[in-house]
Amino acid sequence: MAFVSDFPPTSFALLSLFSLLISPCFCFHPKLFNVSRYQSDSDWSPAGATWYGSATGAGSDGGACGYQYAVEQPPFSSRVSAGGPSLFKSGKGCGACYQVKCTQNSACSGSPVTVVITDECPGCTSESTHFDLSGTSFGAMAVSGQEDQLRNAGVLQIQYKRVECNYRGMSIAFHVDSGSNPNYFAALIEFEDGDGDLSSVDLKEAADTESWLPMQQSWGAVWKLNSGSTLQAPFSLKLTGESGKTLVANNVIPAGWEPGKTYRSIVNFDV
C-alpha cells in the first residue's frame, strides 16, 4: 500500500514543510547503531571537514545522491554533507547519518550535529575520511554567533561517528524516475530510518507471489530494474540496509503507476 503524490519532489517537500505547522516535527532523533561493528557512544573517529555552497545553504541541490531540492526542506533542512570516497561509497553511502563535532577552534561549540550524506566529494582524499559539509551544517558546529568565524577557518579536524537515522513520523518514499517505462523501472528511495543507506533492493511483481527480482543501483540513491519484458504492477519492494536489516513495502507501487510521481509507503525500519 502506498500514498501517491502528483507533485514533483520540490512540491512534496513544501507540503512536508506545511505539515510541520500541524504535526510533530519531522526531524532527526539520532541514536547509535545497535551493531557491534559501529562505534560505541564514547568512541569518536577523526576526520577532515570543509564546507561548500552558500553559507546558510544545503551545499548543492541534491547532488550526486539525487535528492534534488528536498535537501533544503524538512526533514533534511540543509543539515547535509557531501562525502569523500570512504563515506559516499560510490553512492551506496547515500542516506547514511553521522554526528560531527569540532573542538580544535575557539569558535567550536563541541556539540554534535547530525548530518546526512546527500552528495559526493570525489576530490576529498587528503584524509581517510572527509566531510564536505553544507554551510548550514558547518556553521551548526559553532558557538552561537560565531558561525561565520568558524566557516572562515578553512579545513577543520573534526570528530565523527555513525548514528541511526530517525525521521520520526515519516515513512519511506519512492520517487519514480522520469525515464521509467513498462519494461524499465527506476526509483529514488528516501527517508529510511536506521541504516539510512541500502545495500540491496529487490522487486516483486503482482503476478509472482514468491520470486524477487534484484534491482541494480543506477546512481546515488536511485535503483533500477531493466527486465526486458513488461513488468506487472503493483510492485512490492524489499529493502536491505547495510546492517542486514530487511523491510518489505508491499504493493507500494500501484497498478497504473506513472513516471515522475512519488509513492509513499506506510512502513519504515525500526529504530
Tab-separated table of N, CA and C in Angstrom, residues 2-118:
chain	number	residue	atom	x	y	z
A	2	ALA	N	0.408	2.274	-0.682
A	2	ALA	CA	1.218	3.482	-0.763
A	2	ALA	C	0.312	4.688	-0.916
A	3	PHE	N	0.830	5.833	-0.523
A	3	PHE	CA	0.210	7.105	-0.806
A	3	PHE	C	0.900	7.681	-2.018
A	4	VAL	N	0.154	8.237	-2.947
A	4	VAL	CA	0.740	8.743	-4.173
A	4	VAL	C	0.692	10.259	-4.181
A	5	SER	N	1.762	10.853	-4.708
A	5	SER	CA	1.823	12.301	-4.864
A	5	SER	C	1.992	12.646	-6.323
A	6	ASP	N	1.168	13.551	-6.835
A	6	ASP	CA	1.310	14.041	-8.203
A	6	ASP	C	2.332	15.150	-8.279
A	7	PHE	N	2.871	15.544	-7.140
A	7	PHE	CA	3.761	16.687	-7.106
A	7	PHE	C	5.189	16.244	-7.320
A	8	PRO	N	6.030	17.098	-7.935
A	8	PRO	CA	7.461	16.811	-8.029
A	8	PRO	C	8.074	16.870	-6.653
A	9	PRO	N	9.336	16.359	-6.500
A	9	PRO	CA	9.963	16.336	-5.173
A	9	PRO	C	9.968	17.672	-4.465
A	10	THR	N	10.112	18.777	-5.221
A	10	THR	CA	10.153	20.102	-4.581
A	10	THR	C	8.832	20.418	-3.921
A	11	SER	N	7.714	20.195	-4.659
A	11	SER	CA	6.407	20.498	-4.101
A	11	SER	C	6.097	19.573	-2.946
A	12	PHE	N	6.505	18.298	-3.078
A	12	PHE	CA	6.280	17.361	-2.000
A	12	PHE	C	6.987	17.802	-0.729
A	13	ALA	N	8.208	18.292	-0.907
A	13	ALA	CA	8.953	18.766	0.260
A	13	ALA	C	8.277	19.964	0.899
A	14	LEU	N	7.689	20.859	0.076
A	14	LEU	CA	6.989	22.019	0.610
A	14	LEU	C	5.759	21.600	1.386
A	15	LEU	N	5.083	20.529	0.914
A	15	LEU	CA	3.936	20.033	1.657
A	15	LEU	C	4.382	19.491	3.014
A	16	SER	N	5.547	18.838	3.019
A	16	SER	CA	6.089	18.356	4.290
A	16	SER	C	6.358	19.515	5.230
A	17	LEU	N	6.870	20.625	4.676
A	17	LEU	CA	7.139	21.807	5.482
A	17	LEU	C	5.854	22.338	6.084
A	18	PHE	N	4.753	22.391	5.274
A	18	PHE	CA	3.471	22.866	5.783
A	18	PHE	C	2.976	21.970	6.906
A	19	SER	N	3.205	20.642	6.751
A	19	SER	CA	2.716	19.723	7.755
A	19	SER	C	3.378	19.931	9.107
A	20	LEU	N	4.557	20.526	9.117
A	20	LEU	CA	5.225	20.798	10.385
A	20	LEU	C	4.403	21.738	11.259
A	21	LEU	N	3.579	22.557	10.636
A	21	LEU	CA	2.783	23.522	11.384
A	21	LEU	C	1.633	22.850	12.119
A	22	ILE	N	1.280	21.626	11.695
A	22	ILE	CA	0.096	20.987	12.273
A	22	ILE	C	0.411	19.611	12.845
A	23	SER	N	1.671	19.174	12.794
A	23	SER	CA	2.010	17.847	13.287
A	23	SER	C	3.387	17.895	13.926
A	24	PRO	N	3.762	16.801	14.648
A	24	PRO	CA	5.088	16.784	15.280
A	24	PRO	C	6.196	16.937	14.270
A	25	CYS	N	7.348	17.348	14.751
A	25	CYS	CA	8.485	17.660	13.892
A	25	CYS	C	9.003	16.436	13.163
A	26	PHE	N	9.134	16.523	11.840
A	26	PHE	CA	9.813	15.503	11.052
A	26	PHE	C	11.297	15.867	11.050
A	27	CYS	N	12.002	15.469	12.055
A	27	CYS	CA	13.386	15.887	12.172
A	27	CYS	C	14.227	14.750	12.729
A	28	PHE	N	15.511	14.994	12.879
A	28	PHE	CA	16.414	13.953	13.312
A	28	PHE	C	16.281	13.691	14.798
A	29	HIS	N	16.275	12.410	15.135
A	29	HIS	CA	16.361	11.975	16.523
A	29	HIS	C	17.380	10.852	16.534
A	30	PRO	N	18.679	11.197	16.366
A	30	PRO	CA	19.688	10.171	16.136
A	30	PRO	C	19.922	9.279	17.345
A	31	LYS	N	20.138	8.008	17.059
A	31	LYS	CA	20.534	7.043	18.064
A	31	LYS	C	21.727	6.284	17.509
A	32	LEU	N	22.545	5.740	18.402
A	32	LEU	CA	23.678	4.974	17.928
A	32	LEU	C	23.225	3.677	17.281
A	33	PHE	N	23.956	3.221	16.264
A	33	PHE	CA	23.684	1.937	15.664
A	33	PHE	C	23.815	0.850	16.728
A	34	ASN	N	22.844	-0.029	16.798
A	34	ASN	CA	22.912	-1.156	17.717
A	34	ASN	C	23.578	-2.332	17.007
A	35	VAL	N	24.755	-2.069	16.445
A	35	VAL	CA	25.503	-3.071	15.698
A	35	VAL	C	26.947	-2.971	16.165
A	36	SER	N	27.545	-4.100	16.515
A	36	SER	CA	28.846	-4.073	17.173
A	36	SER	C	29.933	-3.449	16.319
A	37	ARG	N	29.817	-3.538	14.983
A	37	ARG	CA	30.892	-3.021	14.153
A	37	ARG	C	30.874	-1.508	14.044
A	38	TYR	N	29.846	-0.838	14.598
A	38	TYR	CA	29.850	0.610	14.661
A	38	TYR	C	30.347	1.060	16.028
A	39	GLN	N	30.655	2.339	16.140
A	39	GLN	CA	31.270	2.834	17.363
A	39	GLN	C	30.318	2.796	18.548
A	40	SER	N	30.897	2.705	19.739
A	40	SER	CA	30.101	2.844	20.948
A	40	SER	C	29.851	4.324	21.186
A	41	ASP	N	29.044	4.624	22.201
A	41	ASP	CA	28.645	6.007	22.449
A	41	ASP	C	29.836	6.907	22.764
A	42	SER	N	30.916	6.330	23.322
A	42	SER	CA	32.057	7.150	23.715
A	42	SER	C	33.129	7.231	22.640
A	43	ASP	N	32.996	6.481	21.575
A	43	ASP	CA	34.041	6.417	20.553
A	43	ASP	C	33.754	7.374	19.398
A	44	TRP	N	34.683	8.247	19.168
A	44	TRP	CA	34.632	9.148	18.028
A	44	TRP	C	35.883	8.922	17.193
A	45	SER	N	35.772	9.107	15.897
A	45	SER	CA	36.906	8.935	14.998
A	45	SER	C	37.259	10.273	14.353
A	46	PRO	N	38.528	10.466	13.978
A	46	PRO	CA	38.943	11.736	13.373
A	46	PRO	C	38.582	11.809	11.894
A	47	ALA	N	38.335	13.025	11.432
A	47	ALA	CA	38.037	13.266	10.019
A	47	ALA	C	38.380	14.707	9.685
A	48	GLY	N	38.489	14.987	8.407
A	48	GLY	CA	38.635	16.356	7.950
A	48	GLY	C	37.279	16.908	7.553
A	49	ALA	N	37.151	18.239	7.614
A	49	ALA	CA	35.877	18.859	7.250
A	49	ALA	C	36.105	20.189	6.553
A	50	THR	N	35.361	20.400	5.486
A	50	THR	CA	35.283	21.671	4.780
A	50	THR	C	33.801	21.955	4.548
A	51	TRP	N	33.501	23.054	3.865
A	51	TRP	CA	32.107	23.316	3.528
A	51	TRP	C	32.040	23.906	2.134
A	52	TYR	N	30.856	23.808	1.521
A	52	TYR	CA	30.692	24.331	0.161
A	52	TYR	C	29.288	24.877	-0.023
A	53	GLY	N	29.116	25.615	-1.121
A	53	GLY	CA	27.819	26.242	-1.372
A	53	GLY	C	27.686	27.546	-0.619
A	54	SER	N	26.449	27.972	-0.397
A	54	SER	CA	26.219	29.212	0.337
A	54	SER	C	26.387	28.981	1.828
A	55	ALA	N	26.673	30.057	2.551
A	55	ALA	CA	26.978	29.949	3.980
A	55	ALA	C	25.832	29.361	4.783
A	56	THR	N	24.597	29.602	4.353
A	56	THR	CA	23.448	29.089	5.098
A	56	THR	C	22.614	28.148	4.234
A	57	GLY	N	23.247	27.525	3.247
A	57	GLY	CA	22.525	26.677	2.312
A	57	GLY	C	22.755	25.202	2.547
A	58	ALA	N	22.361	24.407	1.516
A	58	ALA	CA	22.434	22.956	1.596
A	58	ALA	C	23.607	22.390	0.801
A	59	GLY	N	24.527	23.244	0.387
A	59	GLY	CA	25.677	22.781	-0.375
A	59	GLY	C	25.383	22.705	-1.851
A	60	SER	N	24.429	21.861	-2.215
A	60	SER	CA	24.004	21.738	-3.609
A	60	SER	C	22.541	21.345	-3.638
A	61	ASP	N	21.960	21.313	-4.818
A	61	ASP	CA	20.553	20.945	-4.968
A	61	ASP	C	20.425	19.430	-5.121
A	62	GLY	N	20.731	18.722	-4.050
A	62	GLY	CA	20.572	17.279	-4.061
A	62	GLY	C	21.825	16.528	-4.409
A	63	GLY	N	22.645	17.087	-5.290
A	63	GLY	CA	23.936	16.493	-5.579
A	63	GLY	C	23.881	15.104	-6.166
A	64	ALA	N	24.931	14.335	-5.899
A	64	ALA	CA	25.147	13.046	-6.553
A	64	ALA	C	24.264	11.929	-6.028
A	65	CYS	N	23.472	12.194	-4.994
A	65	CYS	CA	22.546	11.166	-4.496
A	65	CYS	C	21.173	11.261	-5.143
A	66	GLY	N	20.839	12.427	-5.700
A	66	GLY	CA	19.572	12.557	-6.412
A	66	GLY	C	18.406	13.068	-5.605
A	67	TYR	N	18.651	13.563	-4.387
A	67	TYR	CA	17.542	14.033	-3.553
A	67	TYR	C	16.976	15.370	-4.020
A	68	GLN	N	17.642	16.030	-4.930
A	68	GLN	CA	17.192	17.286	-5.512
A	68	GLN	C	16.949	18.344	-4.433
A	69	TYR	N	15.924	19.173	-4.610
A	69	TYR	CA	15.703	20.293	-3.694
A	69	TYR	C	15.204	19.856	-2.314
A	70	ALA	N	14.907	18.564	-2.142
A	70	ALA	CA	14.452	18.082	-0.841
A	70	ALA	C	15.489	18.306	0.246
A	71	VAL	N	16.770	18.435	-0.137
A	71	VAL	CA	17.820	18.631	0.877
A	71	VAL	C	17.651	19.938	1.625
A	72	GLU	N	16.949	20.889	1.024
A	72	GLU	CA	16.755	22.189	1.671
A	72	GLU	C	15.545	22.198	2.601
A	73	GLN	N	14.688	21.183	2.500
A	73	GLN	CA	13.431	21.155	3.230
A	73	GLN	C	13.481	20.101	4.338
A	74	PRO	N	12.556	20.192	5.326
A	74	PRO	CA	12.465	19.140	6.332
A	74	PRO	C	12.180	17.784	5.661
A	75	PRO	N	12.725	16.689	6.146
A	75	PRO	CA	13.479	16.608	7.400
A	75	PRO	C	14.977	16.886	7.264
A	76	PHE	N	15.496	17.002	6.023
A	76	PHE	CA	16.923	17.278	5.866
A	76	PHE	C	17.286	18.667	6.387
A	77	SER	N	16.507	19.665	6.011
A	77	SER	CA	16.692	21.037	6.497
A	77	SER	C	18.117	21.541	6.336
A	78	SER	N	18.750	21.177	5.227
A	78	SER	CA	20.116	21.598	4.882
A	78	SER	C	21.194	21.032	5.794
A	79	ARG	N	20.834	20.175	6.749
A	79	ARG	CA	21.831	19.526	7.615
A	79	ARG	C	22.366	18.291	6.877
A	80	VAL	N	23.122	18.556	5.830
A	80	VAL	CA	23.592	17.506	4.932
A	80	VAL	C	25.082	17.681	4.657
A	81	SER	N	25.646	16.681	3.976
A	81	SER	CA	27.071	16.728	3.678
A	81	SER	C	27.379	15.918	2.430
A	82	ALA	N	28.373	16.383	1.690
A	82	ALA	CA	28.990	15.538	0.674
A	82	ALA	C	30.040	14.692	1.377
A	83	GLY	N	30.240	13.496	0.868
A	83	GLY	CA	31.207	12.610	1.491
A	83	GLY	C	32.368	12.307	0.578
A	84	GLY	N	33.560	12.199	1.171
A	84	GLY	CA	34.687	11.687	0.418
A	84	GLY	C	34.430	10.230	0.051
A	85	PRO	N	35.340	9.596	-0.687
A	85	PRO	CA	35.114	8.228	-1.167
A	85	PRO	C	34.727	7.223	-0.082
A	86	SER	N	35.314	7.327	1.110
A	86	SER	CA	35.017	6.348	2.158
A	86	SER	C	33.628	6.527	2.756
A	87	LEU	N	33.014	7.680	2.547
A	87	LEU	CA	31.662	7.941	3.041
A	87	LEU	C	30.619	7.781	1.940
A	88	PHE	N	30.943	8.270	0.735
A	88	PHE	CA	29.990	8.199	-0.375
A	88	PHE	C	29.844	6.770	-0.901
A	89	LYS	N	30.923	6.033	-0.916
A	89	LYS	CA	30.912	4.604	-1.280
A	89	LYS	C	30.273	4.357	-2.646
A	90	SER	N	30.630	5.179	-3.617
A	90	SER	CA	30.080	5.059	-4.982
A	90	SER	C	28.559	5.144	-4.990
A	91	GLY	N	28.002	5.877	-4.040
A	91	GLY	CA	26.559	6.064	-3.956
A	91	GLY	C	25.884	5.188	-2.923
A	92	LYS	N	26.530	4.092	-2.515
A	92	LYS	CA	25.920	3.204	-1.522
A	92	LYS	C	25.864	3.866	-0.143
A	93	GLY	N	26.605	4.971	0.052
A	93	GLY	CA	26.568	5.682	1.326
A	93	GLY	C	25.497	6.755	1.387
A	94	CYS	N	24.772	6.955	0.288
A	94	CYS	CA	23.710	7.972	0.284
A	94	CYS	C	22.658	7.650	1.337
A	95	GLY	N	22.317	8.664	2.136
A	95	GLY	CA	21.293	8.495	3.155
A	95	GLY	C	21.814	8.128	4.531
A	96	ALA	N	23.106	7.777	4.641
A	96	ALA	CA	23.656	7.433	5.951
A	96	ALA	C	23.752	8.677	6.830
A	97	CYS	N	23.549	8.484	8.124
A	97	CYS	CA	23.560	9.596	9.077
A	97	CYS	C	24.804	9.522	9.967
A	98	TYR	N	25.359	10.690	10.245
A	98	TYR	CA	26.546	10.799	11.100
A	98	TYR	C	26.376	11.975	12.046
A	99	GLN	N	27.035	11.872	13.194
A	99	GLN	CA	27.200	13.036	14.051
A	99	GLN	C	28.620	13.553	13.883
A	100	VAL	N	28.748	14.870	13.784
A	100	VAL	CA	30.053	15.514	13.663
A	100	VAL	C	30.156	16.604	14.722
A	101	LYS	N	31.388	16.842	15.187
A	101	LYS	CA	31.613	17.926	16.150
A	101	LYS	C	33.054	18.388	16.027
A	102	CYS	N	33.300	19.623	16.412
A	102	CYS	CA	34.665	20.149	16.402
A	102	CYS	C	34.987	20.767	17.752
A	103	THR	N	36.272	20.674	18.117
A	103	THR	CA	36.724	21.200	19.408
A	103	THR	C	38.037	21.962	19.303
A	104	GLN	N	38.681	21.960	18.116
A	104	GLN	CA	40.037	22.492	17.993
A	104	GLN	C	40.100	23.941	17.510
A	105	ASN	N	38.969	24.610	17.475
A	105	ASN	CA	38.923	26.014	17.107
A	105	ASN	C	38.128	26.749	18.177
A	106	SER	N	38.514	27.976	18.468
A	106	SER	CA	37.828	28.716	19.537
A	106	SER	C	36.356	28.931	19.243
A	107	ALA	N	35.971	28.841	17.968
A	107	ALA	CA	34.565	29.023	17.604
A	107	ALA	C	33.763	27.727	17.674
A	108	CYS	N	34.432	26.608	17.935
A	108	CYS	CA	33.742	25.317	18.010
A	108	CYS	C	32.936	25.215	19.302
A	109	SER	N	31.725	24.701	19.189
A	109	SER	CA	30.898	24.513	20.376
A	109	SER	C	31.189	23.187	21.068
A	110	GLY	N	31.688	22.214	20.305
A	110	GLY	CA	31.901	20.881	20.864
A	110	GLY	C	30.649	20.036	20.896
A	111	SER	N	29.518	20.615	20.505
A	111	SER	CA	28.248	19.879	20.498
A	111	SER	C	28.084	19.131	19.179
A	112	PRO	N	27.549	17.903	19.213
A	112	PRO	CA	27.398	17.126	17.984
A	112	PRO	C	26.264	17.642	17.106
A	113	VAL	N	26.467	17.539	15.806
A	113	VAL	CA	25.478	17.918	14.799
A	113	VAL	C	25.228	16.700	13.913
A	114	THR	N	23.977	16.372	13.673
A	114	THR	CA	23.645	15.220	12.836
A	114	THR	C	23.478	15.655	11.385
A	115	VAL	N	24.158	14.938	10.490
A	115	VAL	CA	24.084	15.247	9.060
A	115	VAL	C	23.821	13.969	8.277
A	116	VAL	N	23.317	14.147	7.059
A	116	VAL	CA	23.038	13.026	6.153
A	116	VAL	C	23.927	13.165	4.920
A	117	ILE	N	24.461	12.048	4.436
A	117	ILE	CA	25.237	12.064	3.203
A	117	ILE	C	24.278	12.170	2.018
A	118	THR	N	24.387	13.287	1.272
A	118	THR	CA	23.499	13.518	0.130
A	118	THR	C	24.257	13.861	-1.142
